[in-house]
Amino acid sequence: MTTSLEKSSCARGEVDTLLVMLPGAYSAPGEFEREGFVRAVRENRIAADVMLVDAHLGYFNDKSILDRLSADVVAPARGQGYRHIWIVGISLGGFGGMLYAQTHPGELAGLVTLAPYLGERSLGTDIANAGGLARWNGPLVDPAASPPRTPNETQLWQWLRGYAGFTNTTGARPPLYLGYGVDDRFAFSNRLLANVLPPERVFTTEGGHDWPEWNHLWRRMLPTLPLPGCPG
C-alpha cells in the first residue's frame, strides 16, 4: 500500500499525532493535497503530520484493506513514535476507516468520515423501519463474537449501535465525526448514523457527493477536533 507523508510545518521537532487520509473509491490520494485538505491542516495550525494513503478499491475487493492498513500504515506509524492516530476517510475511505476501528479497538484516537458509504439502501431502510439505529436489533448473528477479518455492512452497523449506547459489542470506539451533503447519494444512511451521534460531531452542508462539499465540511470540522495546536 503506497503512502506519502506531509510533515507538520509549524511544530518544533517531531509530533505525536498523525492524520491518515483515505480517499474515495475513484479518487487518488493526491487529491487531498490538490483539493486543500492538507493546506487546511496547516492553516488551522494543527501540530500533526498527514499521511496520504492509496487505499484503492482493489484492497476492498480482495478484502485485504484491513490487513494492509495495519501492516503498511498503523503499525509503522506506531513504530515511528505516533501515539495518536486519526483516520480521515471520504466515501469508501470512511467505510474503511470505520471497519478498521471496529476490528482494531483502541488503536485510533479518532475518526472523521465524510459522506461514508454504509451499505446498500435496503439495509438503511431496514434500520429506518425499525425506528432508527437505537431500536434496530439487526440480523440473527452474535454481536459479541469476534468480528471477521473484514466485516460486512450489517456487522458494521451492529458495531455502530455502540454509539447509540449499546455496549455489548466488542471493543472501545473512538470519537466519530460525521459530515455529509444533504443531497449526497449516501445522505439517507448518513442521517441514520447522525441521529445517534452527539450533535456537535455532525456536520452537514448543501450539495452532493463531491470535493467542494467535502472541503467545506472539512474546514468546518477541523477547528472542532481535539487535535494539538502548534506552539506559539
Short mmCIF file of C-alpha atoms in Angstrom, two decimals:
data_model
loop_
_atom_site.label_atom_id
_atom_site.label_comp_id
_atom_site.label_asym_id
_atom_site.label_seq_id
_atom_site.Cartn_x
_atom_site.Cartn_y
_atom_site.Cartn_z
CA MET A 1 0.00 0.00 0.00
CA THR A 2 1.60 3.25 -1.18
CA THR A 3 1.74 6.16 1.26
CA SER A 4 3.19 9.66 1.33
CA LEU A 5 3.86 11.77 4.41
CA GLU A 6 3.33 15.51 4.80
CA LYS A 7 5.24 16.73 7.84
CA SER A 8 3.80 19.39 10.13
CA SER A 9 5.11 22.80 9.14
CA CYS A 10 4.70 24.52 12.50
CA ALA A 11 5.77 22.12 15.24
CA ARG A 12 9.21 22.23 16.78
CA GLY A 13 10.65 18.76 16.44
CA GLU A 14 8.63 15.61 15.97
CA VAL A 15 4.86 15.45 16.55
CA ASP A 16 2.98 12.51 18.06
CA THR A 17 -0.27 12.90 16.10
CA LEU A 18 -0.89 11.50 12.62
CA LEU A 19 -3.87 12.12 10.34
CA VAL A 20 -4.28 9.20 7.93
CA MET A 21 -6.34 10.23 4.89
CA LEU A 22 -8.19 7.56 2.90
CA PRO A 23 -9.74 8.61 -0.44
CA GLY A 24 -12.96 7.50 -2.05
CA ALA A 25 -13.25 4.59 -4.45
CA TYR A 26 -12.33 6.50 -7.60
CA SER A 27 -10.12 9.22 -6.11
CA ALA A 28 -6.34 9.32 -5.83
CA PRO A 29 -4.66 10.20 -2.53
CA GLY A 30 -3.01 13.23 -4.13
CA GLU A 31 -6.45 14.82 -4.44
CA PHE A 32 -6.36 15.54 -0.71
CA GLU A 33 -3.43 17.86 -1.46
CA ARG A 34 -4.94 19.31 -4.62
CA GLU A 35 -8.33 19.98 -3.02
CA GLY A 36 -6.89 21.78 0.00
CA PHE A 37 -7.28 19.22 2.78
CA VAL A 38 -3.60 19.28 3.71
CA ARG A 39 -3.44 23.05 3.38
CA ALA A 40 -6.38 23.38 5.77
CA VAL A 41 -4.43 21.44 8.42
CA ARG A 42 -1.56 23.92 8.08
CA GLU A 43 -3.86 26.95 8.09
CA ASN A 44 -5.51 25.77 11.30
CA ARG A 45 -2.05 25.43 12.88
CA ILE A 46 -2.56 21.81 13.86
CA ALA A 47 0.53 20.03 15.16
CA ALA A 48 0.01 16.81 13.23
CA ASP A 49 1.62 15.07 10.30
CA VAL A 50 -0.62 13.96 7.42
CA MET A 51 -0.30 10.63 5.63
CA LEU A 52 -1.99 10.18 2.26
CA VAL A 53 -2.79 6.53 1.59
CA ASP A 54 -3.56 4.86 -1.73
CA ALA A 55 -6.30 2.68 -0.22
CA HIS A 56 -7.83 1.97 -3.60
CA LEU A 57 -10.86 -0.15 -4.48
CA GLY A 58 -8.78 -3.25 -5.15
CA TYR A 59 -7.96 -3.63 -1.47
CA PHE A 60 -11.67 -3.66 -0.67
CA ASN A 61 -12.48 -6.08 -3.46
CA ASP A 62 -9.95 -8.66 -2.29
CA LYS A 63 -10.72 -7.96 1.39
CA SER A 64 -7.12 -7.11 2.22
CA ILE A 65 -7.81 -3.49 3.18
CA LEU A 66 -7.64 -4.00 6.95
CA ASP A 67 -4.52 -6.15 6.85
CA ARG A 68 -2.77 -3.61 4.66
CA LEU A 69 -3.81 -0.62 6.78
CA SER A 70 -2.47 -2.40 9.83
CA ALA A 71 0.79 -3.61 8.29
CA ASP A 72 1.59 -0.68 5.99
CA VAL A 73 0.17 2.30 7.88
CA VAL A 74 -0.72 1.95 11.55
CA ALA A 75 1.98 -0.44 12.78
CA PRO A 76 4.83 1.50 11.12
CA ALA A 77 3.37 4.77 12.43
CA ARG A 78 3.40 3.39 15.96
CA GLY A 79 6.99 2.32 15.44
CA GLN A 80 7.88 5.86 14.38
CA GLY A 81 6.51 7.31 17.60
CA TYR A 82 3.00 8.43 16.69
CA ARG A 83 0.83 7.98 19.78
CA HIS A 84 -2.41 9.46 18.43
CA ILE A 85 -3.58 8.20 15.03
CA TRP A 86 -6.72 9.52 13.36
CA ILE A 87 -8.30 8.25 10.17
CA VAL A 88 -9.95 10.79 7.87
CA GLY A 89 -11.95 8.93 5.23
CA ILE A 90 -14.13 10.03 2.33
CA SER A 91 -16.91 7.80 0.95
CA LEU A 92 -15.41 4.30 0.67
CA GLY A 93 -12.45 5.56 2.68
CA GLY A 94 -14.81 6.46 5.51
CA PHE A 95 -16.25 2.96 5.35
CA GLY A 96 -12.73 1.54 5.54
CA GLY A 97 -11.89 3.74 8.48
CA MET A 98 -14.90 2.54 10.43
CA LEU A 99 -14.13 -1.09 9.60
CA TYR A 100 -10.61 -0.55 10.91
CA ALA A 101 -11.89 0.99 14.14
CA GLN A 102 -14.28 -1.94 14.55
CA THR A 103 -11.65 -4.62 14.08
CA HIS A 104 -8.77 -2.85 15.86
CA PRO A 105 -10.32 -1.48 19.07
CA GLY A 106 -8.22 1.03 20.95
CA GLU A 107 -5.83 1.78 18.07
CA LEU A 108 -7.39 5.01 16.78
CA ALA A 109 -7.60 8.30 18.65
CA GLY A 110 -10.44 9.48 16.43
CA LEU A 111 -12.29 9.01 13.18
CA VAL A 112 -13.55 11.60 10.68
CA THR A 113 -15.91 10.31 8.00
CA LEU A 114 -17.12 12.43 5.10
CA ALA A 115 -20.10 11.06 3.17
CA PRO A 116 -19.20 7.49 4.17
CA TYR A 117 -20.54 4.52 2.27
CA LEU A 118 -22.60 2.47 4.76
CA GLY A 119 -24.02 -0.34 2.65
CA GLU A 120 -26.98 -0.85 0.38
CA ARG A 121 -30.00 1.40 0.80
CA SER A 122 -32.15 -1.64 1.65
CA LEU A 123 -30.11 -2.08 4.83
CA GLY A 124 -30.66 1.55 5.75
CA THR A 125 -34.37 1.11 5.06
CA ASP A 126 -34.49 -1.82 7.48
CA ILE A 127 -32.86 0.32 10.16
CA ALA A 128 -35.20 3.24 9.48
CA ASN A 129 -38.26 0.97 9.55
CA ALA A 130 -37.16 -0.31 12.95
CA GLY A 131 -37.29 3.23 14.28
CA GLY A 132 -33.63 4.08 13.87
CA LEU A 133 -30.31 2.61 14.90
CA ALA A 134 -31.09 2.74 18.62
CA ARG A 135 -34.11 0.46 18.06
CA TRP A 136 -32.75 -1.79 15.33
CA ASN A 137 -31.93 -5.29 16.53
CA GLY A 138 -30.08 -6.39 13.43
CA PRO A 139 -29.95 -9.89 11.98
CA LEU A 140 -29.59 -13.08 13.94
CA VAL A 141 -25.84 -13.03 14.46
CA ASP A 142 -24.00 -12.73 17.74
CA PRO A 143 -22.69 -9.14 18.05
CA ALA A 144 -20.35 -10.18 20.85
CA ALA A 145 -18.50 -12.67 18.66
CA SER A 146 -15.10 -11.70 17.33
CA PRO A 147 -15.53 -9.72 14.10
CA PRO A 148 -14.42 -11.47 10.91
CA ARG A 149 -11.30 -10.44 9.03
CA THR A 150 -13.35 -7.96 7.02
CA PRO A 151 -16.84 -7.32 8.45
CA ASN A 152 -19.75 -6.77 6.12
CA GLU A 153 -22.02 -3.73 6.16
CA THR A 154 -24.56 -5.31 8.50
CA GLN A 155 -21.89 -6.22 11.03
CA LEU A 156 -20.54 -2.67 10.82
CA TRP A 157 -23.98 -1.26 11.63
CA GLN A 158 -24.17 -3.59 14.62
CA TRP A 159 -20.89 -2.14 15.85
CA LEU A 160 -22.14 1.39 15.20
CA ARG A 161 -25.02 0.67 17.57
CA GLY A 162 -22.41 1.22 20.29
CA TYR A 163 -22.66 4.93 19.55
CA ALA A 164 -26.35 4.68 20.45
CA GLY A 165 -25.46 3.34 23.89
CA PHE A 166 -25.26 -0.39 23.19
CA THR A 167 -22.07 -1.65 24.78
CA ASN A 168 -22.35 -5.42 24.29
CA THR A 169 -20.41 -5.33 21.03
CA THR A 170 -16.69 -5.82 21.28
CA GLY A 171 -14.10 -3.14 21.84
CA ALA A 172 -13.78 0.53 22.51
CA ARG A 173 -14.98 3.09 19.97
CA PRO A 174 -13.05 6.21 19.05
CA PRO A 175 -14.82 9.55 18.84
CA LEU A 176 -16.60 9.58 15.49
CA TYR A 177 -17.18 12.76 13.49
CA LEU A 178 -19.54 12.72 10.51
CA GLY A 179 -20.04 15.18 7.67
CA TYR A 180 -22.16 14.92 4.51
CA GLY A 181 -24.10 16.93 1.96
CA VAL A 182 -27.85 16.94 2.39
CA ASP A 183 -28.27 15.88 -1.26
CA ASP A 184 -25.49 13.27 -1.14
CA ARG A 185 -26.41 9.86 -2.50
CA PHE A 186 -25.48 8.41 0.89
CA ALA A 187 -27.37 11.05 2.91
CA PHE A 188 -30.17 8.63 3.84
CA SER A 189 -27.86 6.21 5.64
CA ASN A 190 -25.64 9.01 6.93
CA ARG A 191 -28.65 10.58 8.67
CA LEU A 192 -29.35 7.29 10.44
CA LEU A 193 -25.85 7.39 11.88
CA ALA A 194 -26.03 11.11 12.61
CA ASN A 195 -29.11 10.58 14.77
CA VAL A 196 -27.11 8.63 17.38
CA LEU A 197 -24.03 10.86 17.45
CA PRO A 198 -23.57 13.94 19.63
CA PRO A 199 -24.86 16.94 17.63
CA GLU A 200 -21.51 18.69 17.91
CA ARG A 201 -19.91 15.83 15.96
CA VAL A 202 -22.29 16.01 12.99
CA PHE A 203 -21.83 18.49 10.14
CA THR A 204 -23.97 18.97 7.05
CA THR A 205 -23.82 21.23 4.04
CA GLU A 206 -25.81 21.91 0.91
CA GLY A 207 -24.86 19.81 -2.08
CA GLY A 208 -23.98 16.28 -3.01
CA HIS A 209 -21.09 13.83 -3.23
CA ASP A 210 -18.08 15.80 -4.42
CA TRP A 211 -14.95 17.66 -3.35
CA PRO A 212 -16.44 21.16 -2.90
CA GLU A 213 -18.84 19.81 -0.27
CA TRP A 214 -16.15 17.69 1.42
CA ASN A 215 -13.70 20.59 1.51
CA HIS A 216 -16.32 22.88 3.05
CA LEU A 217 -17.16 20.26 5.67
CA TRP A 218 -13.50 19.54 6.46
CA ARG A 219 -12.77 23.22 7.05
CA ARG A 220 -15.74 23.47 9.41
CA MET A 221 -14.85 20.29 11.26
CA LEU A 222 -11.12 20.84 11.71
CA PRO A 223 -11.30 23.58 14.39
CA THR A 224 -13.64 21.41 16.49
CA LEU A 225 -11.46 18.29 16.53
CA PRO A 226 -9.46 17.59 19.71
CA LEU A 227 -6.11 17.88 17.94
CA PRO A 228 -2.94 19.51 19.28
CA GLY A 229 -2.16 23.04 18.16
CA CYS A 230 1.15 24.45 17.08
CA PRO A 231 3.20 26.25 19.75
CA GLY A 232 3.01 29.99 19.99
#
